[in-house]
Short mmCIF file of C-alpha atoms in Angstrom, two decimals:
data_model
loop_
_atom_site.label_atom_id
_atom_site.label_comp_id
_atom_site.label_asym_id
_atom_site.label_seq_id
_atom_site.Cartn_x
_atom_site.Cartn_y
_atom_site.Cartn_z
CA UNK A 1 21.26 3.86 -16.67
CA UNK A 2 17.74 4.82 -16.95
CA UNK A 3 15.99 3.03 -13.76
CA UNK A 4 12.44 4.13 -14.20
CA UNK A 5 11.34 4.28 -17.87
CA UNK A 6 8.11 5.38 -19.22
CA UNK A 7 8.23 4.13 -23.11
CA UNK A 8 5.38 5.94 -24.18
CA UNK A 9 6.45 10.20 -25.23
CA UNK A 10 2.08 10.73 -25.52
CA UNK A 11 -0.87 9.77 -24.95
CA UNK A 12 -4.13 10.74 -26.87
CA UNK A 13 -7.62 9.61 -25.25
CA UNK A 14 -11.10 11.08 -25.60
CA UNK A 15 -13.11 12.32 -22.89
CA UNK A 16 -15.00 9.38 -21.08
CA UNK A 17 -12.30 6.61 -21.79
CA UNK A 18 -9.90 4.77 -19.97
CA UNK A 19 -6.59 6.19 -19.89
CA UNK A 20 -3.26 4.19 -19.00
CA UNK A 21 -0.04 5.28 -18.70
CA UNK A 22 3.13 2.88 -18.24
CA UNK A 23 6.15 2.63 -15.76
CA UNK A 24 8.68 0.00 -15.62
CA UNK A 25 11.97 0.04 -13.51
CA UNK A 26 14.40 -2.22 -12.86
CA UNK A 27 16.18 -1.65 -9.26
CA UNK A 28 14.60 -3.85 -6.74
CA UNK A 29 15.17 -1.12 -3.73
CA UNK A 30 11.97 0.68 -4.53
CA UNK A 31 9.91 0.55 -1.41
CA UNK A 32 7.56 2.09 -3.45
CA UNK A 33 6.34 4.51 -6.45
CA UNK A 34 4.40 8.02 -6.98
CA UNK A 35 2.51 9.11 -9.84
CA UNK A 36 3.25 13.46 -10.19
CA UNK A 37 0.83 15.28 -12.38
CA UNK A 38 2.89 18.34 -13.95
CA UNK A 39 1.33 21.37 -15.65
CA UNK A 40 3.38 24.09 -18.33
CA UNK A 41 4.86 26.20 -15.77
CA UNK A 42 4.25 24.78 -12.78
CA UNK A 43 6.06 22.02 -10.38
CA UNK A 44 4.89 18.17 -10.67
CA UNK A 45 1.81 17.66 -8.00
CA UNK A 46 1.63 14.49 -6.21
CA UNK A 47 -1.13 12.36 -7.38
CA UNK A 48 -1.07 8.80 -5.88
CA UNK A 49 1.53 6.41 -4.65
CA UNK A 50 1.83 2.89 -4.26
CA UNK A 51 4.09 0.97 -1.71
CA UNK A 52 6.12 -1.76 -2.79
CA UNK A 53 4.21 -4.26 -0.51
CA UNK A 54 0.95 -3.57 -2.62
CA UNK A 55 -0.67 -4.34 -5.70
CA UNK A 56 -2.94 -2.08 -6.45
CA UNK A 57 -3.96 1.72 -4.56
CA UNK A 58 -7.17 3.67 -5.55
CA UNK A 59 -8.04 7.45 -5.06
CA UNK A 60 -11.40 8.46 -6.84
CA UNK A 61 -10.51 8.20 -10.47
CA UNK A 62 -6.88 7.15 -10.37
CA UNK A 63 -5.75 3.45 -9.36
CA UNK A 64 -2.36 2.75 -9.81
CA UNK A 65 -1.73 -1.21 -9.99
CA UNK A 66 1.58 -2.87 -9.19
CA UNK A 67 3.20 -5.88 -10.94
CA UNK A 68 5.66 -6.94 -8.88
CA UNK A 69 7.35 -10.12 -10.85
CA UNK A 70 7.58 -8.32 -14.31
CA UNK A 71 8.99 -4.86 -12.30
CA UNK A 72 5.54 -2.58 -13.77
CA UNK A 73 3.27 -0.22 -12.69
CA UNK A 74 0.43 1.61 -14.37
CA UNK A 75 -2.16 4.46 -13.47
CA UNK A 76 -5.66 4.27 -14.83
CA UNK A 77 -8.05 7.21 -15.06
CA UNK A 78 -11.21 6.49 -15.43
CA UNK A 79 -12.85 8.77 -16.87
CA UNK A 80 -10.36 10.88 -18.23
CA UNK A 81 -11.63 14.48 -18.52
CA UNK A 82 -10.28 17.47 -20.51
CA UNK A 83 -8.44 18.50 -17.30
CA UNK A 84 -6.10 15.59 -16.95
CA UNK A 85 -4.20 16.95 -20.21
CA UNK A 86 -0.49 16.97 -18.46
CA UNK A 87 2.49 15.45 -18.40
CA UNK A 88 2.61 12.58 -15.64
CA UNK A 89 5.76 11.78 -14.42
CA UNK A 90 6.40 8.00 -12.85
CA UNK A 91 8.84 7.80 -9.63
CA UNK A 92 10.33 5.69 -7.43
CA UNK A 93 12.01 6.06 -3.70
CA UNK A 94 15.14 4.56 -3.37
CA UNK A 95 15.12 2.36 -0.10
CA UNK A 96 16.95 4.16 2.91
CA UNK A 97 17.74 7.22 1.20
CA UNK A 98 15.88 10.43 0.36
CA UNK A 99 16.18 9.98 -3.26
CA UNK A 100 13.39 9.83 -5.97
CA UNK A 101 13.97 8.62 -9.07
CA UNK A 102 11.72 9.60 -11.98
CA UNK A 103 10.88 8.69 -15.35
CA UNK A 104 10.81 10.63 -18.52
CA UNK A 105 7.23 11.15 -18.47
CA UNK A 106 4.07 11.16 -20.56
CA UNK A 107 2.25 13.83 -22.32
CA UNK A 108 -1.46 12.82 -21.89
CA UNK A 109 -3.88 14.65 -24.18
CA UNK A 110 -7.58 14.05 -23.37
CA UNK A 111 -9.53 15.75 -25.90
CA UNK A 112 -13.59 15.85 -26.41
CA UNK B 1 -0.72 29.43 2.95
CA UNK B 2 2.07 30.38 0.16
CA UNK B 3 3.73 27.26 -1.18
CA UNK B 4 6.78 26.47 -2.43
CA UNK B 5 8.30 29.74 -4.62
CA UNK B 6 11.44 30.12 -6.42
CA UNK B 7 12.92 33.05 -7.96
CA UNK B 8 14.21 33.99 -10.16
CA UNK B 9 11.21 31.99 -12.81
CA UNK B 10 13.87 32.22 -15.48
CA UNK B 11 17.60 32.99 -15.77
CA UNK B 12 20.42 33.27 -18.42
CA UNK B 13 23.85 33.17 -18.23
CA UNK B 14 26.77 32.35 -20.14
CA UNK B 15 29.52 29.71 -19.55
CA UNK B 16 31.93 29.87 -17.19
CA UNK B 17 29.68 31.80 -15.34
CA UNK B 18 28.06 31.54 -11.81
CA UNK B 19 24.37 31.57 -10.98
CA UNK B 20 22.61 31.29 -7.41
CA UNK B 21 18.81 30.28 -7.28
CA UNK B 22 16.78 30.50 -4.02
CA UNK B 23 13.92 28.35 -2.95
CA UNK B 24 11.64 28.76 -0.06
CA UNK B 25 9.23 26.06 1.18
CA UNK B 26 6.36 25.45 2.16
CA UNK B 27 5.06 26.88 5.64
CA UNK B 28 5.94 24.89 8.70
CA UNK B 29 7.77 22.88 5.84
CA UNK B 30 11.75 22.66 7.51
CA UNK B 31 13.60 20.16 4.17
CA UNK B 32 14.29 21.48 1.05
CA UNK B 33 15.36 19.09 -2.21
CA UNK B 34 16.60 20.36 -5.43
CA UNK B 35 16.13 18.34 -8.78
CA UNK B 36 17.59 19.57 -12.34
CA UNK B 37 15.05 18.80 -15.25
CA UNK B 38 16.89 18.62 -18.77
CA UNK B 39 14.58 19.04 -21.82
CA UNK B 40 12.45 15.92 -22.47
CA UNK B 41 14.10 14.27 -18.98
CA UNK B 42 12.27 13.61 -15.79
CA UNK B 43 13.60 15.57 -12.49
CA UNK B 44 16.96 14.26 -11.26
CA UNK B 45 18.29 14.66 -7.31
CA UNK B 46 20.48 17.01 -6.73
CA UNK B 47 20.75 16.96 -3.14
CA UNK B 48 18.42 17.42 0.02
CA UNK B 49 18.67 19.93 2.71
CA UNK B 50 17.90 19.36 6.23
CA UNK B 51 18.79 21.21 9.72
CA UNK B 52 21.41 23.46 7.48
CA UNK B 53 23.58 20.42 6.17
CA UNK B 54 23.44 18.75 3.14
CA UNK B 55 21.99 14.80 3.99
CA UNK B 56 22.53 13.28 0.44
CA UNK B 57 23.37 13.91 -2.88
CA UNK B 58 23.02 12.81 -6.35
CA UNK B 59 24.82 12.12 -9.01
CA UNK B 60 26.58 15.44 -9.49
CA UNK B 61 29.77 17.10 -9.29
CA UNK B 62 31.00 19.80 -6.66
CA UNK B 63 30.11 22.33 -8.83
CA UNK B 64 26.39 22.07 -7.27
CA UNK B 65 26.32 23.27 -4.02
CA UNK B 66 23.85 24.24 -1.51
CA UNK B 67 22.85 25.86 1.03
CA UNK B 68 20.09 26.19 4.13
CA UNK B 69 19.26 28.98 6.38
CA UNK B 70 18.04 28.79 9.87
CA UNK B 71 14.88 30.04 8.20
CA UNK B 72 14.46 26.78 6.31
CA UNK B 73 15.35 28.64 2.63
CA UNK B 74 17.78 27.26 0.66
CA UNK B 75 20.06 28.32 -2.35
CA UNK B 76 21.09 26.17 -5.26
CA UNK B 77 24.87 27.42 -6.45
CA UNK B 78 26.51 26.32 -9.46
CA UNK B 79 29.93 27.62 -10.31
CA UNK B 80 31.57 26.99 -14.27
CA UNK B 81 28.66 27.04 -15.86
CA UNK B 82 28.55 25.16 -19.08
CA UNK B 83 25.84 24.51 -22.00
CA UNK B 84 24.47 20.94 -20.25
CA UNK B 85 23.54 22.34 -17.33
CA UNK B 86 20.54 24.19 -19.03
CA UNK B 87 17.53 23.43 -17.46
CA UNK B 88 14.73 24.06 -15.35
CA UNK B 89 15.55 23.99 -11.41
CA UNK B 90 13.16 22.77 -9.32
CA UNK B 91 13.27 22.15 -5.60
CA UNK B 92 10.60 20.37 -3.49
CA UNK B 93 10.12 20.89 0.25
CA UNK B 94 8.83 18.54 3.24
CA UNK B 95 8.82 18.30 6.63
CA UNK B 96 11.21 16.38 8.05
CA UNK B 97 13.52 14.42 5.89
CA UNK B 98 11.96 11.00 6.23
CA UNK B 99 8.70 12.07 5.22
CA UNK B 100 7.29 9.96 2.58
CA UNK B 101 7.64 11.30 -0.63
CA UNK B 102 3.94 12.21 -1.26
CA UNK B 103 4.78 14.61 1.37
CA UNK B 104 6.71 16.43 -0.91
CA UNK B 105 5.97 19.93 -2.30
CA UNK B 106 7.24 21.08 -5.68
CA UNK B 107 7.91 25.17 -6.72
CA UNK B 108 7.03 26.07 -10.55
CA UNK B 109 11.66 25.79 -10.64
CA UNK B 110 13.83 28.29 -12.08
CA UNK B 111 14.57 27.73 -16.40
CA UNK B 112 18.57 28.36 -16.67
CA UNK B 113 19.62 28.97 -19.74
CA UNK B 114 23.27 29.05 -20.45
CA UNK B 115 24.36 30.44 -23.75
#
C-alpha cells in the first residue's frame, strides 16, 4: 500500500521556468511532509518541509503548497536552474512515531 | 565537520549469505535510522537507533537487525540473504530521536548486491 505517491517518473523544464513536482498520500496521520533533493551517489538532502497545520512554506526559490481536502502537496521552483537536475523525493512523518514515509520520486531535468 | 559516512560504498554477496554495514553520524549527532532503497523505490524504514536500543521498526522481518555503540555508530545486519534484498542502504542520523525530520542527515548508503 503505497501511502505517498509521486505519479510523475520525470520531469523536463528549461532553465528560467516554473517547475512542479507532485505528491499525494492518503493516511491522515501526517503531521507533516519534506521535500529531499537526491544526487547519483549521494544521500537525499533535506530541502523544505511543510507541517500539516499549513498551507503553503517558502524558502528562496522553493515553496511547497499544501492541499489539505484533496490529500496534495507540490514544490515549485522558480526559476529552475541547471543545478536542480535530481531526483526529489516526497515524504511524510507518521504522527507519534519516528517513521518517514517516502514516495517514489521524480527525476527533474532542467536543461538550457 | 565529517557527515554522515557509510562503508563499505558497495557490496556483493550471494544468497544465503550474511552481510554487516556500518554507519556513523553526524558529529554531536547521537540517533541513527536505516532505510533500504529498492531500484526505482523511495527509501523505506528499517528501524531507528537511539541510546543503544532499537525504538521502532518497519515493516521488516528479524532478519534485519541492528545495532548501536556507546559511540553513537551503528551496524545494519542481515542474515539469509536473498535476491530482493538488493539495494542501496542508507542510514540517516539526528540528534535526539524526536527531532523533526528536517533534522535528519543522510550518508551516500551502501549498494548490496546479492547474486
Amino acid at each position: 500500500d503505497q501511502q505517498v505517491k509521486q505519479n510523475s517518473p520525470s520531469l523536463s523544464v528549461q532553465e528560467g521556468r516554473i517547475s512542479i513536482l507532485n505528491c499525494d498520500y492518503t493516511n491522515s496521520m501526517f503531521d507533516y511532509f519534506l521535500w529531499y533533493k537526491k544526487y547519483p551517489a549521494e544521500g537525499p538532502t533535506f530541502l523544505i518541509s511543510i507541517s500539516s497545520i499549513k498551507d503553503k512554506n517558502e524558502d528562496g526559490r522553493f515553496t511547497v503548497f499544501l492541499n489539505k481536502s484533496a490529500k496534495h502537496l507540490s514544490l515549485h521552483i522558480v526559476p529552475s536552474q541547471p543545478g536542480d537536475s535530481a531526483v526529489y523525493f516526497c515524504a511524510a512523518h507518521l504522527y507519534n512515531t519516528d517513521k518517514l514515509i517516502f514516495g517514489t520520486g521524480t527525476r527533474l531535468q532542467v536543461f538550457p | 565537520d565529517a557527515g554522515v559516512t557509510q562503508s563499505p560504498t558497495h557490496l556483493i554477496k550471494t544468497r544465503g549469505q550474511q552481510v554487516t554495514l556500518r554507519c556513523s553520524p553526524k558529529s554531536g549527532h547521537d540517533t541513527v535510522s536505516w532505510y533500504q532503497q529498492a531500484l526505482g523505490q523511495g527509501p523505506q524504514f528499517i528501524f531507528q537507533y537511539y541510546e543503544e536500543e532499537e525504538r521502532q521498526r518497519g515493516n521488516f522481518p528479524d532478519r534485519f537487525s541492528g545495532h548501536q555503540f556507546p559511540n553513537y555508530s551503528s551496524e545494519l545486519n542481515v542474515n539469509a540473504l536473498l535476491l530482493g534484498d538488493s539495494a542501496l542502504y542508507l542510514c540517516a542520523s539526528s540528534l535526539g530521536p524526536g527531532a523533526t525530520n528536517e533534522k535528519l542527515f543522510f550518508g551516500s548508503g551502501t549498494q548490496l548486491s546479492v547474486l
